[in-house]
Short mmCIF file of C-alpha atoms in Angstrom, two decimals:
data_model
loop_
_atom_site.label_atom_id
_atom_site.label_comp_id
_atom_site.label_asym_id
_atom_site.label_seq_id
_atom_site.Cartn_x
_atom_site.Cartn_y
_atom_site.Cartn_z
CA MET O 265 0.00 0.00 0.00
CA TYR O 266 1.34 3.43 -0.98
CA HIS O 267 1.25 6.21 1.64
CA PRO O 268 1.46 9.59 -0.13
CA ARG O 269 1.26 12.91 1.70
CA LEU O 270 -0.25 15.56 -0.55
CA TYR O 271 -0.94 19.14 0.51
CA GLY O 272 -1.12 22.62 -0.94
CA GLU O 273 -2.74 23.80 -4.15
CA PHE O 274 -4.71 21.18 -6.07
CA TYR O 275 -2.55 21.49 -9.19
CA GLU O 276 0.61 21.08 -7.10
CA MET O 277 -0.74 17.94 -5.41
CA GLY O 278 -1.56 16.39 -8.77
CA LEU O 279 1.78 17.30 -10.30
CA LYS O 280 3.70 15.94 -7.30
CA TYR O 281 1.94 12.58 -7.30
CA GLY O 282 1.88 12.19 -11.08
CA SER O 283 5.60 12.98 -11.34
CA LEU O 284 6.39 10.54 -8.52
CA LEU O 285 4.48 7.70 -10.19
CA HIS O 286 5.99 8.49 -13.59
CA ASP O 287 9.58 8.77 -12.38
CA LYS O 288 9.61 5.98 -9.78
CA ALA O 289 7.08 3.48 -11.15
CA LYS O 290 7.11 4.33 -14.89
CA PHE O 291 3.33 4.74 -14.61
CA SER O 292 1.11 5.30 -17.63
CA LEU O 293 -2.66 5.09 -18.02
CA PRO O 294 -4.07 1.63 -18.80
CA LYS O 295 -5.92 1.29 -22.08
CA ILE O 296 -9.72 1.50 -21.90
CA SER O 297 -12.46 0.79 -24.45
CA LYS O 298 -13.95 3.41 -26.76
CA GLU O 299 -17.23 3.08 -24.85
CA LYS O 300 -15.50 3.94 -21.58
CA ILE O 301 -13.61 6.83 -23.20
CA THR O 302 -16.85 8.36 -24.51
CA PHE O 303 -18.58 7.84 -21.17
CA GLY O 304 -15.62 9.26 -19.26
CA MET O 305 -15.34 12.33 -21.46
CA GLU O 306 -19.03 13.15 -20.95
CA SER O 307 -18.58 12.67 -17.21
CA TYR O 308 -15.50 14.90 -17.26
CA LYS O 309 -17.73 17.77 -18.42
CA GLU O 310 -19.93 17.16 -15.37
CA LEU O 311 -16.90 17.10 -13.07
CA LYS O 312 -15.86 20.57 -14.21
CA ASN O 313 -18.99 21.99 -12.59
CA PHE O 314 -19.06 19.62 -9.61
CA SER O 315 -15.46 20.11 -8.48
CA PRO O 316 -13.35 22.56 -10.52
CA GLU O 317 -10.54 22.22 -7.97
CA VAL O 318 -10.16 18.51 -8.73
CA ILE O 319 -9.98 19.37 -12.43
CA GLU O 320 -6.86 21.38 -11.54
CA GLU O 321 -5.44 18.36 -9.71
CA ILE O 322 -6.11 16.18 -12.74
CA LYS O 323 -4.29 18.71 -14.92
CA GLY O 324 -1.27 18.57 -12.62
CA PHE O 325 -1.33 14.78 -12.50
CA ALA O 326 -1.59 14.60 -16.29
CA GLU O 327 1.46 16.82 -16.65
CA GLY O 328 3.33 14.61 -14.20
CA ILE O 329 2.67 11.43 -16.20
CA LYS O 330 3.10 13.18 -19.59
CA ASP O 331 -0.52 12.71 -20.71
CA LYS O 332 -3.61 14.81 -21.37
CA PRO O 333 -6.03 15.86 -18.57
CA GLU O 334 -9.00 14.62 -20.61
CA HIS O 335 -7.43 11.16 -20.83
CA VAL O 336 -6.86 11.04 -17.07
CA GLY O 337 -10.38 12.29 -16.36
CA ALA O 338 -12.02 9.85 -18.77
CA PHE O 339 -10.12 6.94 -17.22
CA LEU O 340 -11.01 7.91 -13.64
CA LEU O 341 -14.67 8.66 -14.32
CA SER O 342 -15.31 5.33 -16.03
CA LEU O 343 -13.83 3.27 -13.17
CA GLY O 344 -16.27 1.33 -11.01
CA VAL O 345 -19.16 2.13 -13.35
CA PHE O 346 -19.13 -0.61 -15.97
CA ASN O 347 -17.80 -3.31 -13.66
CA THR O 348 -18.71 -3.14 -9.97
CA THR O 349 -16.24 -5.77 -8.79
CA GLY O 350 -15.62 -4.34 -5.32
CA GLN O 351 -17.70 -5.66 -2.44
CA CYS O 352 -17.56 -3.90 0.93
CA SER O 353 -18.85 -3.89 4.51
CA VAL O 354 -19.17 -0.68 6.54
CA PHE O 355 -20.68 0.30 9.89
CA ALA O 356 -20.88 3.19 12.30
CA PHE O 357 -21.78 2.86 15.99
CA ARG O 358 -22.90 5.61 18.37
CA ASN O 359 -21.61 5.27 21.94
CA ASN O 360 -22.60 7.63 24.73
CA ASN O 361 -19.41 9.64 24.34
CA ALA O 362 -17.89 8.66 21.00
CA VAL O 363 -18.69 7.40 17.50
CA VAL O 364 -16.84 4.38 16.10
CA PHE O 365 -16.52 3.80 12.35
CA GLY O 366 -15.40 0.58 10.65
CA ARG O 367 -14.85 -0.42 7.03
CA ASN O 368 -13.69 -3.48 5.03
CA TYR O 369 -12.84 -3.00 1.35
CA ASP O 370 -13.15 -6.24 -0.59
CA MET O 371 -11.60 -6.63 -4.04
CA LEU O 372 -9.60 -9.00 -6.23
CA TYR O 373 -6.32 -9.75 -4.47
CA GLN O 374 -4.39 -8.67 -7.56
CA PHE O 375 -5.44 -5.07 -6.85
CA LYS O 376 -3.55 -4.99 -3.53
CA LYS O 377 -0.51 -3.56 -5.33
CA PHE O 378 -2.53 -0.52 -6.43
CA THR O 379 -3.94 0.40 -3.02
CA GLU O 380 -3.01 3.59 -1.25
CA SER O 381 -3.77 5.40 1.97
CA SER O 382 -3.26 9.12 1.57
CA LEU O 383 -2.99 12.20 3.72
CA ILE O 384 -4.75 14.86 1.65
CA ALA O 385 -4.63 18.47 2.84
CA PRO O 386 -5.76 20.83 0.07
CA LYS O 387 -5.33 24.54 0.57
CA ASP O 388 -8.46 26.11 2.14
CA LYS O 389 -10.16 22.70 2.52
CA TYR O 390 -10.38 20.15 5.31
CA ALA O 391 -7.51 17.69 5.71
CA TYR O 392 -8.24 13.96 5.80
CA ILE O 393 -6.93 10.41 5.69
CA SER O 394 -8.46 8.32 2.93
CA GLN O 395 -8.04 4.97 1.19
CA SER O 396 -8.41 4.01 -2.45
CA ASP O 397 -7.25 1.63 -5.17
CA VAL O 398 -6.83 4.43 -7.71
CA PHE O 399 -4.92 7.74 -7.70
CA ILE O 400 -6.89 10.98 -7.06
CA GLY O 401 -10.24 9.19 -6.41
CA ARG O 402 -11.20 8.10 -2.89
CA SER O 403 -13.22 5.15 -1.52
CA ASP O 404 -13.47 6.11 2.15
CA GLY O 405 -11.97 8.51 4.66
CA ILE O 406 -12.04 10.46 7.91
CA ASN O 407 -11.49 14.21 7.95
CA GLU O 408 -10.19 16.62 10.58
CA LYS O 409 -13.74 17.52 11.69
CA GLY O 410 -14.51 13.96 12.74
CA LEU O 411 -16.60 13.15 9.68
CA ALA O 412 -16.31 9.69 8.12
CA VAL O 413 -17.70 8.50 4.79
CA ALA O 414 -17.44 5.23 2.87
CA MET O 415 -19.13 3.78 -0.18
CA SER O 416 -20.17 0.31 -1.25
CA PHE O 417 -21.01 -0.83 -4.76
CA VAL O 418 -24.56 -1.81 -5.69
CA ASN O 419 -25.34 -3.65 -8.91
CA GLY O 420 -27.71 -1.04 -10.30
CA THR O 421 -30.03 -1.14 -13.31
CA LYS O 422 -28.74 2.02 -15.01
CA ILE O 423 -25.58 4.05 -15.54
CA GLN O 424 -25.24 7.58 -16.93
CA PRO O 425 -22.47 10.13 -17.52
CA GLY O 426 -22.07 11.87 -14.19
CA ILE O 427 -19.99 11.94 -11.03
CA SER O 428 -18.51 8.67 -9.81
CA PHE O 429 -18.26 7.78 -6.13
CA HIS O 430 -14.51 8.54 -6.11
CA PHE O 431 -15.16 12.25 -6.44
CA ILE O 432 -18.28 12.37 -4.26
CA ILE O 433 -16.23 10.92 -1.40
CA ARG O 434 -13.55 13.54 -2.00
CA LYS O 435 -15.96 16.47 -2.01
CA VAL O 436 -17.57 15.29 1.22
CA LEU O 437 -14.22 14.92 3.00
CA GLU O 438 -12.87 18.24 1.76
CA GLU O 439 -15.93 20.42 2.26
CA CYS O 440 -18.22 18.91 4.93
CA GLU O 441 -18.02 18.87 8.71
CA SER O 442 -21.40 17.29 9.47
CA THR O 443 -23.44 14.36 8.24
CA GLU O 444 -26.21 16.76 7.25
CA GLN O 445 -23.88 18.68 4.94
CA ALA O 446 -22.50 15.46 3.43
CA VAL O 447 -25.96 14.04 2.76
CA ASP O 448 -26.95 17.26 1.02
CA VAL O 449 -23.93 16.94 -1.30
CA ILE O 450 -24.75 13.33 -2.19
CA LEU O 451 -28.46 13.90 -2.72
CA ASN O 452 -27.80 16.81 -5.07
CA THR O 453 -25.17 15.11 -7.23
CA LYS O 454 -25.81 13.65 -10.65
CA VAL O 455 -24.36 10.22 -9.96
CA SER O 456 -23.08 7.87 -12.65
CA SER O 457 -23.93 4.56 -10.98
CA ALA O 458 -25.55 2.86 -7.99
CA ASN O 459 -23.84 2.99 -4.59
CA ASN O 460 -24.51 3.10 -0.89
CA PHE O 461 -22.84 5.94 1.02
CA LEU O 462 -22.50 5.62 4.80
CA VAL O 463 -21.81 8.90 6.58
CA ALA O 464 -21.16 9.49 10.29
CA ASP O 465 -19.97 12.49 12.29
CA LYS O 466 -18.65 12.92 15.81
CA THR O 467 -22.04 14.13 17.12
CA GLY O 468 -23.51 10.69 16.41
CA ASP O 469 -25.53 11.56 13.32
CA LEU O 470 -25.46 8.27 11.36
CA THR O 471 -26.93 8.09 7.85
CA VAL O 472 -26.91 5.96 4.72
CA VAL O 473 -27.73 7.42 1.31
CA GLU O 474 -28.91 4.77 -1.13
CA SER O 475 -28.10 6.39 -4.46
CA CYS O 476 -28.46 5.60 -8.16
CA PRO O 477 -29.10 7.56 -11.38
CA GLN O 478 -32.86 7.18 -11.01
CA LYS O 479 -33.23 8.17 -7.36
CA ALA O 480 -31.55 8.72 -3.98
CA MET O 481 -33.03 8.15 -0.54
CA VAL O 482 -31.87 8.50 3.07
CA ARG O 483 -31.86 5.65 5.56
CA LYS O 484 -31.43 6.23 9.31
CA PRO O 485 -30.94 3.79 12.20
CA ASN O 486 -34.11 2.24 13.58
CA HIS O 487 -35.44 4.05 16.65
CA ASP O 488 -34.11 1.40 19.03
CA GLU O 489 -30.68 1.10 17.37
CA ASN O 490 -27.46 3.10 17.75
CA PHE O 491 -25.72 1.82 14.62
CA ILE O 492 -26.09 1.65 10.86
CA THR O 493 -24.54 -0.68 8.25
CA ILE O 494 -24.11 -1.21 4.51
CA THR O 495 -22.93 -4.02 2.29
CA ASN O 496 -23.76 -4.38 -1.42
CA GLN O 497 -27.49 -4.07 -1.80
CA PHE O 498 -30.18 -1.49 -1.22
CA GLN O 499 -32.29 -1.98 1.91
CA LEU O 500 -35.09 0.56 1.38
CA SER O 501 -38.14 -0.98 -0.28
CA GLU O 502 -38.48 2.02 -2.62
CA MET O 503 -34.92 1.51 -3.87
CA LYS O 504 -34.95 -2.25 -4.44
CA LYS O 505 -36.42 -1.92 -7.95
CA PHE O 506 -33.17 -0.16 -8.93
CA ASP O 507 -31.03 -3.03 -7.56
CA ALA O 508 -30.27 -5.80 -10.08
CA ASN O 509 -28.88 -8.07 -7.33
CA GLY O 510 -26.36 -10.64 -8.59
CA VAL O 511 -24.05 -10.24 -5.58
CA GLU O 512 -24.81 -13.56 -3.89
CA TRP O 513 -21.29 -14.77 -4.74
CA SER O 514 -19.80 -12.14 -2.42
CA LYS O 515 -22.12 -13.07 0.48
CA SER O 516 -23.50 -9.54 0.64
CA LYS O 517 -26.66 -10.56 2.49
CA GLU O 518 -24.71 -12.75 4.91
CA ARG O 519 -22.24 -9.94 5.62
CA TYR O 520 -25.07 -7.47 6.24
CA GLU O 521 -26.82 -9.89 8.59
CA GLY O 522 -23.51 -10.64 10.31
CA LEU O 523 -22.90 -6.97 11.01
CA GLU O 524 -26.47 -6.39 12.19
CA LYS O 525 -26.43 -9.42 14.50
CA GLN O 526 -23.17 -8.44 16.18
CA LEU O 527 -24.02 -4.76 16.58
CA LYS O 528 -27.57 -5.32 17.89
CA ASN O 529 -26.21 -7.03 20.98
CA LEU O 530 -23.86 -4.22 21.99
CA GLU O 531 -24.42 -1.17 24.16
CA GLU O 532 -20.98 0.31 23.47
CA ILE O 533 -17.94 -0.61 21.41
CA ASP O 534 -14.30 0.44 21.27
CA LEU O 535 -11.76 0.10 18.47
CA LEU O 536 -10.72 -3.38 19.61
CA LYS O 537 -14.30 -4.60 19.29
CA ALA O 538 -14.63 -2.85 15.91
CA LYS O 539 -11.56 -4.75 14.70
CA ALA O 540 -13.03 -8.03 15.92
CA ILE O 541 -16.28 -7.37 14.05
CA LEU O 542 -14.49 -6.60 10.79
CA SER O 543 -12.26 -9.66 11.22
CA ASP O 544 -15.16 -12.02 11.85
CA LYS O 545 -15.62 -14.69 9.16
CA CYS O 546 -19.24 -13.58 8.69
CA VAL O 547 -18.03 -10.12 7.61
CA CYS O 548 -14.48 -10.50 6.27
CA LEU O 549 -14.35 -12.06 2.81
CA ASP O 550 -11.68 -14.59 1.85
CA LEU O 551 -12.86 -16.30 -1.34
CA LYS O 552 -9.84 -18.36 -2.35
CA LYS O 553 -11.41 -19.75 -5.53
CA GLN O 554 -12.13 -16.26 -6.85
CA GLN O 555 -8.91 -14.82 -5.32
CA PHE O 556 -11.12 -12.16 -3.77
CA GLY O 557 -11.43 -10.74 -0.27
CA THR O 558 -10.70 -7.91 2.14
CA ILE O 559 -7.60 -5.97 1.03
CA TRP O 560 -7.80 -3.18 3.62
CA SER O 561 -9.70 -2.45 6.78
CA VAL O 562 -10.04 0.79 8.76
CA VAL O 563 -11.42 1.64 12.20
CA SER O 564 -11.69 5.06 13.79
CA ASN O 565 -12.93 6.91 16.85
CA LEU O 566 -14.36 10.05 15.25
CA ASN O 567 -14.21 12.09 18.44
CA SER O 568 -10.54 11.52 19.22
CA LEU O 569 -9.56 11.14 15.54
CA THR O 570 -7.85 7.88 16.41
CA ILE O 571 -7.43 5.88 13.19
CA GLU O 572 -6.04 2.36 12.73
CA ARG O 573 -5.69 0.38 9.51
CA ALA O 574 -4.96 -3.20 8.43
CA GLU O 575 -3.45 -3.34 4.95
CA THR O 576 -4.44 -6.95 4.29
CA LYS O 577 -7.03 -9.39 5.61
CA PRO O 578 -7.88 -7.93 9.04
CA LYS O 579 -7.17 -9.55 12.39
CA THR O 580 -7.45 -7.86 15.75
CA THR O 581 -3.65 -7.91 15.96
CA ASN O 582 -2.59 -6.48 12.59
CA PHE O 583 -4.07 -2.98 12.64
CA LYS O 584 -1.52 -0.19 12.86
CA PRO O 585 -2.02 3.39 14.10
CA GLU O 586 -2.43 6.08 11.45
CA THR O 587 -0.67 9.24 12.67
CA ARG O 588 -0.31 11.42 9.56
CA LEU O 589 -3.46 13.47 10.20
CA ASP O 590 -2.20 14.36 13.70
CA TRP O 591 1.18 15.21 12.16
CA TRP O 592 -0.41 17.55 9.64
CA LEU O 593 -2.73 19.29 12.12
CA ASN O 594 0.19 19.89 14.50
CA LYS O 595 2.35 21.16 11.64
CA ARG O 596 -0.41 23.52 10.54
CA ASP O 597 -0.98 24.82 14.08
CA ILE O 598 2.75 25.53 14.48
CA ASN O 599 2.85 27.42 11.17
CA ILE O 600 -0.21 29.45 12.15
CA SER O 601 1.35 30.27 15.51
CA LYS O 602 4.59 31.42 13.86
CA THR O 603 2.66 33.59 11.42
CA MET O 604 0.70 35.25 14.23
CA LYS O 605 3.90 36.10 16.10
CA LYS O 606 5.40 37.95 13.16
#
């Protein structure tokens, strides 16, 4: 897993990372079909309005790898749309004094070599730690305000040129400090495909947005529950007609029921218990025949901003502390203090 630290202007972040990949890893864009290029180019037009700052980052990245911004944008915006291979399990739990967030990302084992966990600190935006299996786009993260967001794929019935989950996750982490703000962003985005988005903040506001090109709806915890979960299907009856199913192979229903069963019986949890839940065989995928399973796992206390990550199949003993967000916030505070003294 790569561990880049990117901060400053968006263009500078893109140029730094693109140049690093080009010079050190001889990176170039994989070839994609004409259908994906056309789809991606149409989506790139949408991205210009949705997040002009990220367009600048794409321009910098393209310069770094000696390619065109449109090519980079088309590649990124077609990912995870035509083939929803990833299968994931996510939960958030509201204690009396803290909110705990947990996430497994399940994918083909061959994609392990492309995974990254990044410290992103754009100028005039919120800083955050986030994970992904593609440069620039994000799959989950926790920002400095104690807001966490993660997506899971749903096998939807329609795709359209629009904004892919990678860039929705980014916008939420960079611009939102509350679940309410994040939900507003997701509900008002022209999405390209079907996904669940789980959002939680440090106040204990837990929400899932079930989203697809046809519709988006909000799901909250039941009145007697202090947690919420997602795997790879829609749960709301109004949304099920937009879910084509076909995810039985990844045990999506079993994982959802496994999470629900474990969390229903708890009054409070800590990070150790969160790790145990994500490591449980009912939740953690290890499909040897398909060479598919959990390739990273993250837990966090959103109130203390304590983050731990396993960069392979999770066990309670193989999570490591993530300290880069603390490092950045301390660095920023010191710089502010020095500036004020001048």
